[in-house]
Amino acid sequence: MAPRARGRRPPPPPLLLLLLWVTGQAAPVAGLGLDAELQVERRSVPDECPRTVRSGDFVRYHYVGTFPDGQKFDSSYDRDSTFNVFVGKGQLIAGMDQALVGMCVNERRFVKIPPKLAYGSEGVSGVIPPDSVLHFDVLLMDIWNSDDQVQVHTYFKPPSCPRTIQVSDFVRYHYNGTFLDGTLFDSSYSRNRTFDTYIGQGYVIAGMDEGLLGVCIGEKRRIVVPPHLGYGEEGRGNIPGSAVLVFDIHVIDFHNPSDSISITSHYKPPDCSVLSKKGDYLKYHYNASLLDGTLLDSTWNLGKTYNIVLGSGQVVLGMDMGLREMCVGEKRTVIIPPHLGYGEAGVDGEVPGSAVLVFDIELLELVAGLPEGYMFIWNGEVSPNLFEEIDKDGNGEVLLEEFSEYIHAQVASGKGKLAPGFDAEMIVKNMFTNQDRNGDGKVTAEEFKLKDQEAKHDEL
Ligand SMILES: *[C@@H]1O[C@H](CO)[C@@H](O)[C@H](O)[C@H]1NC(C)=O
Ligand SMILES: *[C@@H]1O[C@H](CO)[C@@H](O)[C@H](O)[C@H]1NC(C)=O
Ligand SMILES: *[C@@H]1O[C@H](CO)[C@@H](O)[C@H](O)[C@H]1NC(C)=O
Ligand SMILES: [Ca+2]
Ligand SMILES: [Ca+2]
């Protein structure tokens, strides 16, 4: 419609209803005084109105402009986008500059503007006849001021908050994003997964980088981001230009890529002298959960322990670290950041990507492992007639069956020991294959001797 002198198209307002100017402190535009001709009717005022329009604010609003006979001359709805403008800076016809002052987001005003506060005796060629009184039905969608900062309001803080988020942390949070008028424009919940990002490094809009600083895990806060710290005048996707964004966030967890695991021991039995080490076979129970308490997995529920050989790559690195130097009976909580856990990918359907994990662990059994690199050792002296003993039928060749039988007999009698936690048959087979140099399925005295000279203790 009808641009004012400089090609902007504004709309405008008011007078009347007493209350208006009262709060609006806009009384005034010089010379106008209580101009009885500008009429403003507050048609609906929302219950919540944390802020009202002041001169100098930038607003986004919808309007329908009509002549007193009801004929429409302009409407923002027809363009399907709000009218966006600074108030009180002469970008609007004078009547509108005044009429918007004091408005709340979601408030509706009906405004009658006399020609002298609109397009005067000239009108706008082809659109507004001279000396026209203009009526506007206005709905305010958005307000901000270029002085605005990010606003943060915490509405839930967990009782315990050992650490707050800092620049360079990696955070996972859920959010609902709305405009000031309450319209939802995006929600992480609709995707069934958290939004994950580094903090303070420009991966998110400046307002979020700032608004997330200092949150605790589990905290819920509202972050209100003015457009100059959001998507600016351009907007993005379904976010219109110059929109204030309201993010209600729930922080699920965060960590720093430099974090290691954290171990808290809750209980140690009186005798806690034998500590787990690499190669030991461990049986333990655990509950695995997310930092917000969501249980992911529990061996207690399964009714059987989880069994591993420590240091053999059977669990994620953080778990391997968390199980070290633990004694039987001890209970600890191990917190594992994702780079020592399941990484960015997580485990489909079980562990969310980039999740920090909490393991409550109880060690139930520990079988000491063999020295590093050994899969079988002798507990005492090695028999000088080893080959002959193994070659039970005395034909000068040891077959796998003879070999296996012999090793198991040594283990059973306590003379030898296999690495715990592995498949004994696999170990024996590997040992046999190592001895059988030429791979013909038999170990000769020759082959055996060679090996014997190489390594006294390992594998015979
Ligand atoms: C999210 O989960 C709900 C319920 O499990 C499901 O109905 C919906 O389709 C999922 N949405 C997406 C985007 O995966
Ligand atoms: C987002 O909206 C949903 C649905 O209204 C609500 O259940 C959830 O608690 C909201 N999340 C936050 C962080 O406000
Ligand atoms: C694991 O969870 C079960 C049931 O939820 C609970 O009884 C048990 O005490 C928990 N164990 C630890 C070590 O937290
Ligand atoms: Ca034989
Ligand atoms: Ca051979």
Coordinates of C-alpha atoms and ligand atoms in Angstrom, one line a residue:
M1 CA 0.0 0.0 0.0
A2 CA 0.7 3.4 0.3
P3 CA 4.1 4.3 1.1
R4 CA 4.9 7.3 2.9
A5 CA 7.3 9.7 1.4
R6 CA 10.1 7.3 1.4
G7 CA 8.7 4.3 -0.1
R8 CA 7.9 2.3 3.1
R9 CA 4.5 1.1 3.5
P10 CA 3.1 1.6 6.9
P11 CA -0.1 1.6 8.5
P12 CA -1.4 3.2 11.6
P13 CA -3.5 4.4 14.3
P14 CA -5.2 6.1 16.9
L15 CA -6.6 7.7 19.4
L16 CA -8.9 7.3 21.9
L17 CA -9.4 5.0 24.4
L18 CA -8.0 6.7 27.2
L19 CA -5.8 4.0 28.5
L20 CA -3.6 4.0 25.8
W21 CA -1.3 6.8 26.0
V22 CA -1.3 6.5 29.6
T23 CA 1.0 3.6 29.7
G24 CA 2.3 4.2 26.3
Q25 CA 4.1 7.4 27.3
A26 CA 3.8 8.3 23.8
A27 CA 1.6 11.0 24.5
P28 CA 2.8 13.0 22.2
V29 CA 4.2 13.8 19.1
A30 CA 4.6 17.5 19.3
G31 CA 1.7 19.6 18.4
L32 CA -0.7 16.8 18.5
G33 CA -1.6 16.9 22.1
L34 CA -4.7 15.0 22.9
D35 CA -5.8 14.9 19.4
A36 CA -9.3 13.7 19.7
E37 CA -9.2 12.5 16.2
L38 CA -6.8 9.6 16.6
Q39 CA -8.7 6.7 18.0
V40 CA -7.4 3.5 19.4
E41 CA -9.4 0.6 20.7
R42 CA -7.8 -2.3 22.4
R43 CA -9.8 -5.1 21.1
S44 CA -8.0 -7.9 22.8
V45 CA -5.1 -7.8 25.2
P46 CA -3.3 -11.0 26.2
D47 CA -3.1 -12.0 29.8
E48 CA 0.7 -12.2 29.6
C49 CA 2.4 -9.1 28.5
P50 CA 6.0 -8.9 29.6
R51 CA 6.8 -6.0 27.3
T52 CA 5.0 -3.3 25.3
V53 CA 6.0 -1.4 22.3
R54 CA 8.1 1.7 22.9
S55 CA 9.2 4.3 20.4
G56 CA 12.4 3.0 18.8
D57 CA 11.3 -0.7 19.0
F58 CA 11.2 -2.8 15.9
V59 CA 7.8 -4.5 15.4
R60 CA 6.3 -7.1 13.2
Y61 CA 2.5 -6.9 12.9
H62 CA -0.4 -7.9 10.7
Y63 CA -3.0 -5.4 9.7
V64 CA -6.0 -4.8 7.6
G65 CA -6.5 -1.3 6.3
T66 CA -10.0 -0.1 5.4
F67 CA -11.8 3.1 4.6
P68 CA -14.6 4.2 6.9
D69 CA -17.1 2.6 4.5
G70 CA -15.4 -0.7 5.1
Q71 CA -13.7 -1.0 1.8
K72 CA -10.2 -2.6 2.2
F73 CA -7.3 -0.8 0.7
D74 CA -4.5 -2.9 2.0
S75 CA -3.8 -6.0 4.1
S76 CA -0.6 -7.7 5.2
Y77 CA -2.5 -11.0 5.3
D78 CA -2.9 -10.8 1.6
R79 CA 0.8 -10.8 1.3
D80 CA 1.1 -13.6 3.8
S81 CA 3.8 -11.8 5.7
T82 CA 3.9 -9.4 8.6
F83 CA 4.7 -5.7 8.2
N84 CA 8.1 -5.1 9.8
V85 CA 9.1 -1.6 10.9
F86 CA 10.7 0.6 13.5
V87 CA 8.2 2.5 15.6
G88 CA 8.5 6.2 16.2
K89 CA 11.1 6.9 13.6
G90 CA 8.9 8.4 10.9
Q91 CA 8.9 5.2 8.9
L92 CA 5.2 5.0 9.5
I93 CA 2.5 7.6 9.0
A94 CA 2.3 9.6 12.2
G95 CA -0.9 8.1 13.4
M96 CA 0.4 4.6 13.2
D97 CA 3.7 5.5 14.9
Q98 CA 1.6 6.6 17.9
A99 CA -1.0 3.9 17.8
L100 CA 1.4 1.0 18.1
V101 CA 3.0 2.3 21.3
G102 CA 2.1 0.4 24.4
M103 CA 1.0 -2.7 22.5
C104 CA 1.6 -6.2 23.7
V105 CA 2.5 -9.1 21.5
N106 CA -0.8 -10.8 20.5
E107 CA -2.7 -7.7 21.3
R108 CA -5.2 -6.5 18.7
R109 CA -6.0 -2.9 18.2
F110 CA -8.5 -1.1 16.1
V111 CA -7.3 2.3 15.0
K112 CA -8.9 5.2 13.3
I113 CA -6.4 7.7 11.8
P114 CA -7.4 11.2 10.7
P115 CA -5.9 12.4 7.4
K116 CA -3.5 14.8 9.1
L117 CA -1.9 11.9 10.8
A118 CA -2.0 9.8 7.6
Y119 CA -1.8 10.9 4.0
G120 CA -3.3 14.3 4.4
S121 CA -5.0 16.3 1.7
E122 CA -2.8 14.7 -0.9
G123 CA -3.5 11.1 -0.3
V124 CA -1.7 8.5 -2.3
S125 CA -2.4 8.5 -6.0
G126 CA -4.6 5.7 -7.0
V127 CA -4.7 4.2 -3.5
I128 CA -5.7 6.7 -0.9
P129 CA -8.0 9.6 -1.8
P130 CA -7.2 13.0 -0.4
D131 CA -8.4 13.6 3.2
S132 CA -9.0 10.0 3.9
V133 CA -9.7 8.7 7.4
L134 CA -8.0 5.3 7.6
H135 CA -9.0 2.4 9.8
F136 CA -6.6 -0.3 10.7
D137 CA -7.1 -3.6 12.5
V138 CA -3.7 -4.4 13.9
L139 CA -2.3 -7.6 15.5
L140 CA 1.1 -7.3 17.0
M141 CA 3.3 -10.4 16.4
D142 CA 6.8 -9.4 17.6
I143 CA 8.8 -6.7 19.3
W144 CA 12.4 -6.1 19.9
N145 CA 14.9 -3.4 20.2
S146 CA 18.3 -3.2 18.7
D147 CA 19.7 -2.7 22.2
D148 CA 18.2 -6.1 23.3
Q149 CA 20.4 -8.8 24.6
V150 CA 19.8 -12.4 24.9
Q151 CA 17.4 -13.0 27.8
V152 CA 17.7 -16.1 29.8
H153 CA 15.1 -17.4 32.3
T154 CA 15.8 -20.6 34.1
Y155 CA 12.7 -22.4 35.1
F156 CA 14.1 -25.6 36.4
K157 CA 17.5 -26.2 37.9
P158 CA 18.5 -29.6 39.1
P159 CA 19.4 -29.9 42.8
S160 CA 22.9 -30.9 42.0
C161 CA 24.9 -29.2 39.4
P162 CA 28.6 -30.1 39.7
R163 CA 29.6 -28.2 36.7
T164 CA 28.0 -25.7 34.3
I165 CA 28.6 -25.5 30.6
Q166 CA 31.5 -23.6 29.1
V167 CA 32.8 -22.5 25.8
S168 CA 34.0 -25.5 23.7
D169 CA 31.8 -28.0 25.6
F170 CA 29.6 -30.3 23.5
V171 CA 25.9 -30.2 24.5
R172 CA 22.9 -32.3 23.7
Y173 CA 19.5 -30.6 24.4
H174 CA 15.9 -30.7 23.4
Y175 CA 14.1 -27.6 22.5
N176 CA 10.9 -26.1 21.4
G177 CA 11.4 -23.0 19.3
T178 CA 8.5 -20.5 19.1
F179 CA 8.0 -16.9 18.0
L180 CA 6.9 -14.4 20.6
D181 CA 3.3 -14.9 19.7
G182 CA 3.6 -18.5 20.7
T183 CA 3.7 -20.1 17.2
L184 CA 6.0 -23.1 17.2
F185 CA 8.5 -23.1 14.4
D186 CA 10.7 -26.0 15.3
S187 CA 11.1 -28.7 17.9
S188 CA 13.8 -31.3 18.5
Y189 CA 11.1 -33.5 19.9
S190 CA 9.5 -33.8 16.5
R191 CA 12.7 -35.5 15.3
N192 CA 12.9 -37.7 18.3
R193 CA 16.5 -36.7 19.0
T194 CA 18.4 -34.0 20.7
F195 CA 20.0 -31.1 19.0
D196 CA 23.8 -31.6 19.5
T197 CA 26.4 -28.9 19.2
Y198 CA 29.6 -27.3 20.4
I199 CA 29.1 -24.2 22.5
G200 CA 30.6 -20.8 21.9
Q201 CA 32.2 -21.6 18.6
G202 CA 29.7 -20.3 16.1
Y203 CA 28.0 -23.6 15.3
V204 CA 24.7 -22.1 16.4
I205 CA 23.2 -18.6 16.2
A206 CA 25.1 -16.1 18.4
G207 CA 22.1 -15.9 20.8
M208 CA 22.1 -19.6 21.5
D209 CA 25.8 -19.7 22.0
E210 CA 25.4 -17.1 24.6
G211 CA 22.1 -18.2 26.0
L212 CA 23.4 -21.7 26.7
L213 CA 26.4 -20.6 28.7
G214 CA 26.3 -21.6 32.3
V215 CA 23.5 -24.2 32.1
C216 CA 23.5 -27.3 34.2
I217 CA 22.8 -30.8 33.0
G218 CA 19.1 -31.3 33.4
E219 CA 18.3 -27.6 33.5
K220 CA 15.4 -26.1 31.7
R221 CA 15.6 -22.6 30.6
R222 CA 14.0 -20.1 28.2
I223 CA 16.3 -18.3 25.9
V224 CA 14.9 -15.3 24.0
V225 CA 17.0 -14.3 21.0
P226 CA 16.6 -11.0 19.2
P227 CA 17.0 -11.2 15.5
H228 CA 20.4 -9.5 15.4
L229 CA 21.6 -12.4 17.4
G230 CA 19.5 -14.9 15.5
Y231 CA 18.7 -15.1 11.9
G232 CA 18.7 -11.4 11.2
E233 CA 16.7 -9.5 8.7
E234 CA 16.9 -12.4 6.3
G235 CA 15.4 -15.1 8.4
R236 CA 15.9 -18.7 7.4
G237 CA 13.6 -21.5 6.3
N238 CA 10.3 -20.9 8.0
I239 CA 11.8 -18.2 10.3
P240 CA 10.8 -14.9 8.9
G241 CA 13.2 -12.0 8.8
S242 CA 13.6 -9.9 11.9
A243 CA 11.9 -12.5 14.1
V244 CA 12.5 -12.8 17.8
L245 CA 13.0 -16.4 18.7
V246 CA 12.1 -18.1 21.9
F247 CA 13.8 -21.4 22.8
D248 CA 12.6 -23.5 25.6
I249 CA 15.4 -25.9 26.1
H250 CA 16.1 -28.9 28.3
V251 CA 19.7 -29.9 28.6
I252 CA 20.2 -33.6 28.5
D253 CA 24.0 -33.7 28.9
F254 CA 27.2 -32.1 27.9
H255 CA 30.9 -32.9 28.0
N256 CA 34.1 -31.6 26.7
P257 CA 36.2 -33.4 24.1
S258 CA 39.1 -33.2 26.5
D259 CA 37.1 -34.9 29.3
S260 CA 38.3 -38.3 30.5
I261 CA 36.0 -40.7 32.4
S262 CA 35.1 -39.9 36.0
I263 CA 35.1 -42.6 38.6
T264 CA 33.3 -42.4 41.9
S265 CA 33.7 -45.3 44.3
H266 CA 30.7 -45.8 46.6
Y267 CA 31.7 -48.9 48.4
K268 CA 34.9 -50.9 49.0
P269 CA 35.0 -54.1 51.0
P270 CA 37.3 -54.2 54.0
D271 CA 39.8 -56.2 52.0
C272 CA 40.3 -54.4 48.8
S273 CA 43.9 -55.3 48.0
V274 CA 43.5 -57.4 44.9
L275 CA 42.9 -54.9 42.1
S276 CA 41.8 -55.6 38.6
K277 CA 44.4 -55.2 35.9
K278 CA 44.8 -55.8 32.2
G279 CA 44.2 -59.4 31.3
D280 CA 42.0 -60.2 34.3
Y281 CA 38.7 -61.9 33.7
L282 CA 35.9 -59.9 35.3
K283 CA 32.3 -60.6 36.1
Y284 CA 30.3 -57.5 36.9
H285 CA 26.8 -56.1 37.1
Y286 CA 26.0 -52.7 35.7
N287 CA 23.1 -50.3 35.2
A288 CA 23.7 -48.0 32.2
S289 CA 21.9 -44.7 32.0
L290 CA 22.0 -41.3 30.5
L291 CA 22.9 -38.3 32.6
D292 CA 19.3 -37.4 33.0
G293 CA 18.6 -40.7 34.6
T294 CA 17.1 -42.6 31.7
L295 CA 18.0 -46.2 32.1
L296 CA 19.4 -47.8 28.9
D297 CA 20.4 -51.2 30.0
S298 CA 20.9 -53.3 33.1
T299 CA 22.5 -56.6 33.7
W300 CA 20.4 -56.9 36.9
N301 CA 17.3 -56.9 34.8
L302 CA 18.9 -59.6 32.6
G303 CA 19.8 -61.6 35.7
K304 CA 23.3 -62.4 34.7
T305 CA 26.7 -60.7 34.9
Y306 CA 28.6 -59.2 32.1
N307 CA 31.9 -60.9 31.7
I308 CA 35.0 -59.6 30.0
V309 CA 38.7 -59.8 29.9
L310 CA 40.0 -56.4 30.9
G311 CA 42.1 -54.7 28.2
S312 CA 41.1 -57.0 25.4
G313 CA 38.8 -54.6 23.6
Q314 CA 35.6 -56.3 24.6
V315 CA 34.1 -53.1 26.0
V316 CA 34.3 -49.5 25.0
L317 CA 37.5 -47.8 26.1
G318 CA 35.9 -45.7 28.8
M319 CA 34.4 -48.8 30.4
D320 CA 37.8 -50.6 30.2
M321 CA 39.3 -47.6 32.0
G322 CA 36.5 -47.5 34.5
L323 CA 37.0 -51.2 35.5
R324 CA 40.7 -50.9 36.3
E325 CA 42.1 -51.1 39.8
M326 CA 38.8 -52.3 41.2
C327 CA 38.4 -55.0 43.8
V328 CA 35.8 -57.6 44.1
G329 CA 32.8 -56.2 45.9
E330 CA 33.5 -52.7 45.1
K331 CA 30.8 -50.4 43.7
R332 CA 31.4 -47.5 41.6
T333 CA 29.9 -45.0 39.2
V334 CA 31.7 -44.4 36.0
I335 CA 30.8 -41.5 33.7
I336 CA 31.9 -41.9 30.2
P337 CA 32.0 -39.1 27.6
P338 CA 31.0 -40.2 24.1
H339 CA 34.5 -40.2 22.6
L340 CA 35.4 -42.9 25.1
G341 CA 32.0 -44.5 24.7
Y342 CA 29.8 -45.0 21.7
G343 CA 30.9 -41.8 19.8
E344 CA 28.8 -39.7 17.6
A345 CA 27.0 -42.6 16.1
G346 CA 25.8 -44.2 19.3
V347 CA 24.1 -47.5 19.0
D348 CA 21.1 -47.7 16.9
G349 CA 18.0 -47.8 19.1
E350 CA 20.0 -48.1 22.3
V351 CA 22.5 -45.4 22.8
P352 CA 21.9 -41.9 21.4
G353 CA 24.7 -40.4 19.4
S354 CA 27.2 -38.3 21.4
A355 CA 25.6 -39.3 24.7
V356 CA 27.5 -39.2 28.0
L357 CA 26.9 -42.5 29.8
V358 CA 26.6 -43.3 33.4
F359 CA 27.5 -46.9 34.5
D360 CA 26.8 -48.0 38.0
I361 CA 29.0 -51.0 38.4
E362 CA 29.5 -53.7 41.0
L363 CA 32.4 -56.1 40.5
L364 CA 31.4 -59.6 41.5
E365 CA 34.3 -61.8 40.5
L366 CA 37.9 -61.5 39.3
V367 CA 40.1 -64.2 37.9
A368 CA 43.6 -63.0 37.6
G369 CA 44.9 -62.9 34.0
L370 CA 48.2 -64.1 32.7
P371 CA 51.1 -61.8 32.1
E372 CA 50.7 -59.7 29.1
G373 CA 51.0 -61.6 25.8
Y374 CA 50.6 -65.0 27.3
M375 CA 47.7 -67.3 26.7
F376 CA 49.1 -70.3 28.6
I377 CA 51.7 -70.5 31.3
W378 CA 53.2 -73.2 33.5
N379 CA 52.8 -72.8 37.1
G380 CA 56.0 -74.6 37.9
E381 CA 58.9 -76.1 36.1
V382 CA 58.4 -77.4 32.6
S383 CA 58.9 -81.1 32.2
P384 CA 62.2 -81.9 30.4
N385 CA 60.5 -84.6 28.3
L386 CA 57.6 -82.4 27.2
F387 CA 57.3 -83.7 23.7
E388 CA 57.4 -87.3 24.7
E389 CA 54.7 -86.7 27.3
I390 CA 52.5 -85.0 24.8
D391 CA 53.0 -87.6 22.1
K392 CA 51.0 -90.1 24.0
D393 CA 51.1 -92.9 21.5
G394 CA 54.8 -92.4 21.0
N395 CA 54.7 -92.2 17.2
G396 CA 56.9 -89.1 17.0
E397 CA 54.1 -86.8 16.0
V398 CA 51.7 -84.8 18.0
L399 CA 48.2 -84.4 16.7
L400 CA 45.8 -81.7 17.8
E401 CA 43.8 -84.3 19.8
E402 CA 46.9 -85.3 21.7
F403 CA 48.0 -81.8 22.2
S404 CA 44.6 -80.6 23.5
E405 CA 44.2 -83.5 25.8
Y406 CA 47.6 -82.9 27.3
I407 CA 47.1 -79.1 27.9
H408 CA 43.7 -79.7 29.5
A409 CA 45.2 -82.3 31.8
Q410 CA 47.9 -79.7 32.8
V411 CA 45.3 -77.1 33.5
A412 CA 43.1 -79.6 35.4
S413 CA 46.0 -80.7 37.6
G414 CA 47.0 -77.1 38.3
K415 CA 50.4 -77.4 36.5
G416 CA 49.4 -75.0 33.8
K417 CA 47.0 -72.1 33.3
L418 CA 45.1 -70.8 30.3
A419 CA 44.3 -67.1 30.0
P420 CA 40.9 -66.7 31.6
G421 CA 37.9 -65.4 29.8
F422 CA 38.7 -66.9 26.4
D423 CA 37.5 -70.0 24.6
A424 CA 40.0 -72.7 25.8
E425 CA 39.7 -74.7 22.6
M426 CA 40.6 -71.6 20.6
I427 CA 43.6 -71.0 22.6
V428 CA 44.8 -74.6 22.4
K429 CA 44.2 -74.6 18.7
N430 CA 46.2 -71.4 18.2
M431 CA 49.0 -72.9 20.3
F432 CA 49.0 -76.0 18.2
T433 CA 49.0 -74.1 15.0
N434 CA 51.9 -72.1 16.2
Q435 CA 53.9 -75.2 16.8
D436 CA 53.0 -76.8 13.6
R437 CA 55.4 -74.9 11.5
N438 CA 54.7 -76.4 8.2
G439 CA 51.0 -76.6 8.7
D440 CA 50.6 -80.3 8.0
G441 CA 48.4 -80.9 11.0
K442 CA 51.1 -82.6 13.1
V443 CA 53.8 -81.3 15.3
T444 CA 57.1 -83.2 15.1
A445 CA 59.9 -83.2 17.6
E446 CA 61.9 -80.9 15.3
E447 CA 59.1 -78.3 15.1
F448 CA 58.5 -78.5 18.7
K449 CA 62.0 -78.1 19.7
L450 CA 62.4 -75.0 17.6
K451 CA 59.5 -73.4 19.4
D452 CA 60.8 -74.6 22.7
Q453 CA 64.1 -72.8 22.2
E454 CA 62.4 -69.6 21.3
A455 CA 60.1 -69.1 24.2
K456 CA 60.6 -71.0 27.4
H457 CA 57.4 -70.1 29.0
D458 CA 54.9 -69.1 26.5
E459 CA 52.9 -71.7 24.8
L460 CA 55.3 -74.5 25.8
Ligands
LIG1 C1 9.2 -40.2 16.8 O1 8.7 -41.2 17.7 C2 7.3 -41.4 17.6 C3 6.8 -42.3 18.7 O2 7.8 -43.3 18.9 C4 6.9 -41.8 16.2 O3 5.5 -41.9 16.1 C5 7.4 -40.7 15.2 O4 7.1 -41.2 13.9 C6 8.9 -40.5 15.4 N1 9.3 -39.4 14.5 C7 10.4 -39.4 13.8 C8 10.7 -38.2 13.0 O5 11.1 -40.4 13.8
LIG2 C1 8.2 -28.8 24.3 O1 6.9 -29.0 24.1 C2 6.3 -30.2 24.5 C3 4.9 -30.3 24.0 O2 4.2 -29.2 24.4 C4 6.5 -30.4 26.0 O3 6.0 -31.7 26.3 C5 7.9 -30.3 26.3 O4 8.1 -30.3 27.7 C6 8.5 -29.0 25.8 N1 9.9 -28.9 26.1 C7 10.5 -27.9 26.7 C8 12.0 -28.0 26.9 O5 9.9 -26.9 27.0
LIG3 C1 20.7 -51.0 39.2 O1 19.3 -50.9 39.1 C2 18.6 -51.9 39.9 C3 17.1 -51.8 39.5 O2 16.8 -50.6 38.8 C4 18.8 -51.5 41.3 O3 18.1 -52.4 42.1 C5 20.3 -51.6 41.6 O4 20.5 -51.2 42.9 C6 21.0 -50.7 40.7 N1 22.4 -51.0 40.9 C7 23.3 -50.1 41.0 C8 24.7 -50.5 41.2 O5 23.0 -48.9 40.9
CA4 CA 51.4 -89.1 18.4
CA5 CA 54.1 -80.2 11.2

